[in-house]
Amino acid sequence: MVFDLIDVIKGEATLSQALIRDKRLDTLALLPASQSRDKDSLTEDGVACVIAELRARFDWVICDSPAGIEKGATLAMRHADVAVVVVNPEVSSIRDADRIIGMLDAKTAKAETGQCVDKHLLLTRYDPVRARRGEIMNVEDVLEILSIPLLGIIPESGEVLLSSNVGAPVTLGSPGSAPAQAYLDAARRLKGEGIGMVISSDKPRLLHRLFTRRAA
Ligand SMILES: Nc1ncnc2c1ncn2[C@@H]1O[C@H](COP(=O)(O)OP(=O)(O)OP(=O)(O)O)[C@@H](O)[C@H]1O
Ligand SMILES: [Mg+2]
């Protein structure tokens, strides 16, 4: 039987019963949050209680959040120490992220006690060629609008879907690929390691500069 977060909140299953251990990584476990069951059971106190128990058991507790700014997002961010704001280079995504950043500064447990949630930006599905053509937003514009520190840039890549089709995250399914490397670097930065970042949109500019100099 598969239990989920709501079962744990209602006391119908223990956390150990509900946690699903990953088959590949024995330090990783998943706690499913039901899609179909009554969301009213996802009370603030209930979620707080489960997160406190998870905190005691694991080094990192990552609360995935639905897109947008609805109740799911506010519940997921409520007890955060650190937030990774994931955005696509599209206006609608940036607009949501801007509102999420405002909520992180106002509606979290930390904010209410005068503390600050550490915020990081992860820009994903980035295609420097399309950004240069002006079809999507470029890194500089995104950073200027959201003005929180950049954790990483994940390039747009077919490898992500290829891996997910065989049930693996790209970091395990295709570890040598550009998106996998970008994810691994971002994770190391989140842990506080000083990993350098090449902003891919800079590369063509550099080439362009070298080329125009030579031509001059
Ligand atoms: N770097 C990438 N390059 C290409 N495709 C990607 C990349 N990252 C994600 N995708 C694709 O985008 C889709 C959505 O990805 P994902 O589920 O991670 O987003 P999400 O915002 O969490 O979605 P949801 O709101 O449904 O939870 C998937 O089909 C995935 O394969
Ligand atoms: Mg998702």
Short mmCIF file of C-alpha atoms and ligand atoms in Angstrom, two decimals:
data_model
loop_
_atom_site.label_atom_id
_atom_site.label_comp_id
_atom_site.label_asym_id
_atom_site.label_seq_id
_atom_site.Cartn_x
_atom_site.Cartn_y
_atom_site.Cartn_z
CA MET A 1 0.00 0.00 0.00
CA VAL A 2 1.26 3.45 -0.89
CA PHE A 3 0.63 6.16 1.68
CA ASP A 4 1.03 9.87 1.14
CA LEU A 5 1.47 13.15 3.00
CA ILE A 6 -2.24 13.40 3.80
CA ASP A 7 -2.24 9.94 5.43
CA VAL A 8 0.66 11.01 7.63
CA ILE A 9 -1.03 14.30 8.57
CA LYS A 10 -4.23 12.46 9.45
CA GLY A 11 -2.30 9.94 11.51
CA GLU A 12 -3.38 7.07 9.26
CA ALA A 13 0.22 6.16 8.44
CA THR A 14 3.59 6.83 10.01
CA LEU A 15 6.22 8.81 8.15
CA SER A 16 8.31 5.63 7.76
CA GLN A 17 5.39 3.85 6.13
CA ALA A 18 4.81 6.69 3.69
CA LEU A 19 8.42 7.40 2.67
CA ILE A 20 9.39 5.67 -0.56
CA ARG A 21 13.09 4.85 -0.70
CA ASP A 22 14.76 5.49 -4.04
CA LYS A 23 16.09 2.27 -5.60
CA ARG A 24 19.28 3.90 -6.87
CA LEU A 25 20.24 6.22 -4.01
CA ASP A 26 19.71 4.81 -0.55
CA THR A 27 19.94 8.22 1.11
CA LEU A 28 17.07 9.57 -1.02
CA ALA A 29 13.40 9.13 -0.19
CA LEU A 30 10.19 10.55 -1.58
CA LEU A 31 7.03 11.50 0.23
CA PRO A 32 4.18 11.69 -2.28
CA ALA A 33 1.64 14.47 -1.92
CA SER A 34 -1.65 13.17 -3.25
CA GLN A 35 -3.05 14.79 -6.38
CA SER A 36 -6.58 13.56 -5.96
CA ARG A 37 -7.46 13.60 -2.27
CA ASP A 38 -9.05 16.42 -0.36
CA LYS A 39 -6.51 19.22 -0.14
CA ASP A 40 -8.28 20.65 2.93
CA SER A 41 -6.47 18.02 4.99
CA LEU A 42 -3.22 19.74 4.07
CA THR A 43 -3.42 21.95 7.13
CA GLU A 44 -0.66 24.33 8.03
CA ASP A 45 -0.06 22.63 11.40
CA GLY A 46 -0.12 19.18 9.82
CA VAL A 47 2.44 20.11 7.18
CA ALA A 48 4.59 21.84 9.84
CA CYS A 49 4.57 18.69 11.95
CA VAL A 50 5.65 16.43 9.09
CA ILE A 51 8.37 18.83 8.01
CA ALA A 52 9.72 18.98 11.57
CA GLU A 53 9.97 15.17 11.58
CA LEU A 54 11.65 15.14 8.15
CA ARG A 55 14.14 17.80 9.32
CA ALA A 56 15.20 15.55 12.17
CA ARG A 57 15.76 12.60 9.83
CA PHE A 58 17.37 14.11 6.73
CA ASP A 59 20.10 16.61 5.89
CA TRP A 60 18.02 18.19 3.12
CA VAL A 61 14.25 18.35 2.85
CA ILE A 62 13.20 19.57 -0.59
CA CYS A 63 9.57 20.64 -0.94
CA ASP A 64 8.58 20.67 -4.59
CA SER A 65 5.94 23.21 -5.35
CA PRO A 66 3.30 23.45 -8.04
CA ALA A 67 3.78 26.25 -10.54
CA GLY A 68 1.98 29.49 -9.82
CA ILE A 69 1.14 31.20 -6.57
CA GLU A 70 -1.74 29.13 -5.23
CA LYS A 71 -2.10 27.41 -1.85
CA GLY A 72 0.26 24.57 -2.79
CA ALA A 73 3.10 27.00 -3.32
CA THR A 74 2.49 28.85 -0.04
CA LEU A 75 2.37 25.58 1.91
CA ALA A 76 5.59 24.36 0.30
CA MET A 77 7.46 27.57 1.08
CA ARG A 78 6.05 28.08 4.57
CA HIS A 79 8.87 26.38 6.50
CA ALA A 80 11.73 27.04 4.11
CA ASP A 81 15.17 28.15 5.22
CA VAL A 82 16.28 28.38 1.62
CA ALA A 83 14.25 28.83 -1.56
CA VAL A 84 15.25 27.86 -5.08
CA VAL A 85 13.05 29.85 -7.41
CA VAL A 86 12.92 27.97 -10.71
CA VAL A 87 12.04 30.01 -13.77
CA ASN A 88 11.77 29.52 -17.52
CA PRO A 89 12.90 32.45 -19.66
CA GLU A 90 9.30 33.45 -20.38
CA VAL A 91 7.43 36.53 -19.22
CA SER A 92 4.66 34.52 -17.49
CA SER A 93 7.18 32.48 -15.51
CA ILE A 94 9.18 35.57 -14.50
CA ARG A 95 5.99 37.31 -13.40
CA ASP A 96 5.03 34.37 -11.15
CA ALA A 97 8.57 34.19 -9.76
CA ASP A 98 8.48 37.89 -8.91
CA ARG A 99 5.33 37.35 -6.87
CA ILE A 100 6.75 34.21 -5.24
CA ILE A 101 9.84 36.19 -4.17
CA GLY A 102 7.54 38.76 -2.56
CA MET A 103 5.70 35.98 -0.72
CA LEU A 104 8.99 34.46 0.49
CA ASP A 105 9.72 37.81 2.13
CA ALA A 106 6.27 38.10 3.71
CA LYS A 107 4.40 34.86 4.17
CA THR A 108 6.98 32.36 5.42
CA ALA A 109 7.55 31.34 9.02
CA LYS A 110 11.02 32.92 8.86
CA ALA A 111 9.70 36.23 7.49
CA GLU A 112 7.10 36.40 10.25
CA THR A 113 9.84 36.20 12.90
CA GLY A 114 11.91 38.91 11.25
CA GLN A 115 14.31 36.52 9.54
CA CYS A 116 15.05 36.08 5.89
CA VAL A 117 14.60 33.09 3.60
CA ASP A 118 17.75 32.61 1.57
CA LYS A 119 16.71 32.99 -2.08
CA HIS A 120 18.37 31.56 -5.18
CA LEU A 121 17.39 31.69 -8.82
CA LEU A 122 17.59 28.65 -11.09
CA LEU A 123 17.00 29.57 -14.72
CA THR A 124 16.00 26.52 -16.70
CA ARG A 125 15.30 25.57 -20.34
CA TYR A 126 17.67 28.31 -21.42
CA ASP A 127 18.53 28.48 -25.11
CA PRO A 128 21.18 31.16 -25.74
CA VAL A 129 20.51 31.19 -29.49
CA ARG A 130 16.82 31.96 -29.01
CA ALA A 131 17.72 34.52 -26.31
CA ARG A 132 20.05 36.28 -28.73
CA ARG A 133 17.30 36.38 -31.31
CA GLY A 134 15.01 37.96 -28.72
CA GLU A 135 12.56 35.03 -28.79
CA ILE A 136 12.99 34.35 -25.08
CA MET A 137 14.30 36.53 -22.26
CA ASN A 138 18.06 36.63 -21.77
CA VAL A 139 19.93 35.99 -18.51
CA GLU A 140 20.72 39.64 -17.92
CA ASP A 141 17.08 40.72 -18.21
CA VAL A 142 15.88 37.94 -15.92
CA LEU A 143 18.47 38.84 -13.30
CA GLU A 144 17.66 42.50 -13.51
CA ILE A 145 13.94 41.93 -12.99
CA LEU A 146 14.19 39.38 -10.19
CA SER A 147 17.46 40.55 -8.59
CA ILE A 148 18.16 37.50 -6.45
CA PRO A 149 21.46 35.58 -6.71
CA LEU A 150 21.81 33.16 -9.61
CA LEU A 151 22.30 29.53 -8.59
CA GLY A 152 22.63 28.14 -12.10
CA ILE A 153 21.44 28.03 -15.67
CA ILE A 154 20.12 24.74 -17.04
CA PRO A 155 20.31 24.66 -20.84
CA GLU A 156 17.37 23.56 -22.96
CA SER A 157 18.23 20.00 -23.98
CA GLY A 158 16.52 16.94 -25.39
CA GLU A 159 18.49 14.85 -22.88
CA VAL A 160 16.07 15.86 -20.11
CA LEU A 161 13.10 14.22 -21.86
CA LEU A 162 15.14 11.21 -23.03
CA SER A 163 16.12 10.48 -19.42
CA SER A 164 12.66 11.07 -18.04
CA ASN A 165 11.24 8.63 -20.63
CA VAL A 166 13.34 5.89 -19.04
CA GLY A 167 12.41 7.01 -15.52
CA ALA A 168 15.67 8.72 -14.60
CA PRO A 169 16.60 12.28 -13.71
CA VAL A 170 19.02 13.65 -16.31
CA THR A 171 21.82 13.68 -13.70
CA LEU A 172 21.65 9.86 -13.54
CA GLY A 173 20.31 9.07 -17.03
CA SER A 174 22.87 11.16 -18.89
CA PRO A 175 25.42 12.36 -16.33
CA GLY A 176 27.87 13.75 -18.90
CA SER A 177 25.29 15.94 -20.64
CA ALA A 178 25.20 19.72 -20.36
CA PRO A 179 21.95 19.89 -18.33
CA ALA A 180 23.21 17.20 -15.92
CA GLN A 181 26.46 19.08 -15.35
CA ALA A 182 24.53 22.31 -14.85
CA TYR A 183 22.27 20.64 -12.26
CA LEU A 184 25.23 19.09 -10.43
CA ASP A 185 27.05 22.45 -10.34
CA ALA A 186 23.91 24.19 -9.07
CA ALA A 187 23.55 21.59 -6.30
CA ARG A 188 27.15 22.14 -5.24
CA ARG A 189 26.63 25.91 -5.17
CA LEU A 190 23.57 25.37 -2.99
CA LYS A 191 25.80 23.45 -0.58
CA GLY A 192 28.07 26.50 -0.46
CA GLU A 193 30.83 25.38 -2.81
CA GLY A 194 32.32 28.15 -4.93
CA ILE A 195 31.80 26.72 -8.41
CA GLY A 196 32.37 29.13 -11.29
CA MET A 197 29.59 29.78 -13.75
CA VAL A 198 29.81 30.30 -17.48
CA ILE A 199 26.80 32.25 -18.63
CA SER A 200 26.26 30.67 -22.00
CA SER A 201 24.96 33.86 -23.59
CA ASP A 202 28.40 35.40 -22.92
CA LYS A 203 30.14 32.86 -25.12
CA PRO A 204 28.81 34.06 -28.46
CA ARG A 205 29.42 37.64 -27.39
CA LEU A 206 33.03 36.81 -26.63
CA LEU A 207 33.40 35.08 -29.99
CA HIS A 208 31.73 37.99 -31.62
CA ARG A 209 34.15 40.39 -29.95
CA LEU A 210 37.20 38.34 -30.90
CA PHE A 211 35.93 38.08 -34.43
CA THR A 212 35.22 41.78 -34.85
CA ARG A 213 38.61 42.67 -33.36
CA ARG A 214 40.38 40.39 -35.77
CA ALA A 215 38.37 41.79 -38.62
CA ALA A 216 39.19 45.37 -37.63
N1 LIG B 1 16.40 21.72 -19.47
C1 LIG B 1 15.36 21.23 -20.15
N2 LIG B 1 15.42 21.06 -21.50
C2 LIG B 1 14.37 20.56 -22.19
N3 LIG B 1 13.21 20.19 -21.64
C3 LIG B 1 13.07 20.34 -20.30
C4 LIG B 1 14.12 20.86 -19.49
N4 LIG B 1 13.69 20.89 -18.21
C5 LIG B 1 12.43 20.41 -18.22
N5 LIG B 1 12.05 20.07 -19.47
C6 LIG B 1 10.76 19.52 -19.88
O1 LIG B 1 9.73 20.38 -19.46
C7 LIG B 1 8.62 19.65 -18.97
C8 LIG B 1 8.25 20.10 -17.57
O2 LIG B 1 9.32 19.87 -16.70
P1 LIG B 1 9.11 19.74 -15.14
O3 LIG B 1 8.12 18.67 -14.83
O4 LIG B 1 10.46 19.63 -14.53
O5 LIG B 1 8.48 21.18 -14.84
P2 LIG B 1 7.53 21.65 -13.68
O6 LIG B 1 7.51 23.13 -13.79
O7 LIG B 1 7.93 21.06 -12.39
O8 LIG B 1 6.10 21.11 -14.12
P3 LIG B 1 4.82 20.96 -13.16
O9 LIG B 1 4.35 22.34 -12.91
O10 LIG B 1 3.91 20.14 -14.01
O11 LIG B 1 5.29 20.25 -11.94
C9 LIG B 1 9.01 18.18 -19.06
O12 LIG B 1 8.42 17.64 -20.22
C10 LIG B 1 10.50 18.19 -19.19
O13 LIG B 1 10.98 17.12 -19.98
MG MG B 2 6.92 20.16 -10.96
#
